[in-house]
XYZ file of C-alpha atoms in Angstrom:
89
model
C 0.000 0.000 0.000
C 2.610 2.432 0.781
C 4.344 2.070 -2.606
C 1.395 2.653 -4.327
C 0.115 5.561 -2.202
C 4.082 7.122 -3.355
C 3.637 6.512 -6.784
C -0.063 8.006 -6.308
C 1.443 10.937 -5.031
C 4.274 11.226 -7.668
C 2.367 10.084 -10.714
C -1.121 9.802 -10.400
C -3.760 12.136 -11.595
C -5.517 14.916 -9.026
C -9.048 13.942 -8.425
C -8.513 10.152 -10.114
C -9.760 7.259 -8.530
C -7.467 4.262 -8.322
C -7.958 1.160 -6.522
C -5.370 -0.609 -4.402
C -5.010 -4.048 -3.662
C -3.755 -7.421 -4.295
C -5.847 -7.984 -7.303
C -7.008 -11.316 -6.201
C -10.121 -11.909 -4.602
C -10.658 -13.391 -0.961
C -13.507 -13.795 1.184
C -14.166 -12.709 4.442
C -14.039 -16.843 5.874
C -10.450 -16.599 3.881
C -9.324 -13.637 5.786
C -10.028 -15.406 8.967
C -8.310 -18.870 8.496
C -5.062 -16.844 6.876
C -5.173 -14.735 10.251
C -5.747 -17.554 12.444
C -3.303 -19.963 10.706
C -0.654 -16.722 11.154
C -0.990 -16.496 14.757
C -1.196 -20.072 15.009
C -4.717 -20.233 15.976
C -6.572 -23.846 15.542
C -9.016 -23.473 12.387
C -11.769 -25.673 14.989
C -11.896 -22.031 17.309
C -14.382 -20.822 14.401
C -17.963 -21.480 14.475
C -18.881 -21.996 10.843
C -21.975 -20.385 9.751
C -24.058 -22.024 7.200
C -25.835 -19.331 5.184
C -23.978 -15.986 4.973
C -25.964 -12.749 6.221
C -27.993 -10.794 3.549
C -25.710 -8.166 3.990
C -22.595 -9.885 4.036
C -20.364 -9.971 0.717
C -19.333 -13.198 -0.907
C -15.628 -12.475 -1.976
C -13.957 -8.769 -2.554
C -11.320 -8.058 -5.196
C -9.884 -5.060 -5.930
C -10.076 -4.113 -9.774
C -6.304 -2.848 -9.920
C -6.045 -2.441 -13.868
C -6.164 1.390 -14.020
C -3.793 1.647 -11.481
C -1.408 -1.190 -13.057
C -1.764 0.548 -17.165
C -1.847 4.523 -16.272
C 0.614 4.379 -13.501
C 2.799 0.600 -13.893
C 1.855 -0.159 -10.328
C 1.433 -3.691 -8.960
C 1.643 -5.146 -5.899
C 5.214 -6.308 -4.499
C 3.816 -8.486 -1.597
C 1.087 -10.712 -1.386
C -1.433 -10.665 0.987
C -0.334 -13.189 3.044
C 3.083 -12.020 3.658
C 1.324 -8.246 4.161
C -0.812 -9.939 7.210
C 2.633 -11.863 8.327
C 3.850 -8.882 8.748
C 0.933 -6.903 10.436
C -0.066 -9.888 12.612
C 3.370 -10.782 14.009
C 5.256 -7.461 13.822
């Protein structure tokens, strides 16, 4: 995030919109087991939940492509070796 927010700042366009992210998509259950297995959490501490909430997403991806074209941007790390490194400092 920080290198893109750089070349944002260098490069990018006043007033543009540009998404940042990995590119990939991940849901929410995803995020969870990644963080878990990181801090060496047993997967068996979550209660699964059969049917998701109405207002709860299925899977979120960042649509990086104007970002990557106008600006050559992509991501350096992936996420999980960015929540590695948030989760265990």
């Amino acid at each position: 995030v920080a290198s893109a927010l750089a070349t944002l700042l260098l490069n990018g366009t006043p007033g543009t919109a540009y998404n940042i992210g990995s590119g990939k998509g991940v849901t929410p259950s995803q995020l969870v087991e990644l963080a878990f297995k990181i801090r060496g959490i047993p997967n068996g501490s979550v209660r699964k939940v059969s049917e998701k909430a109405r207002n709860e997403i299925g899977h979120s991806v960042a649509d990086i492509s104007k970002i990557q074209t106008e600006l050559n941007w992509s991501p350096k790390y992936s996420l999980a070796e960015s929540m590695e490194w948030t989760l265990k400092g």
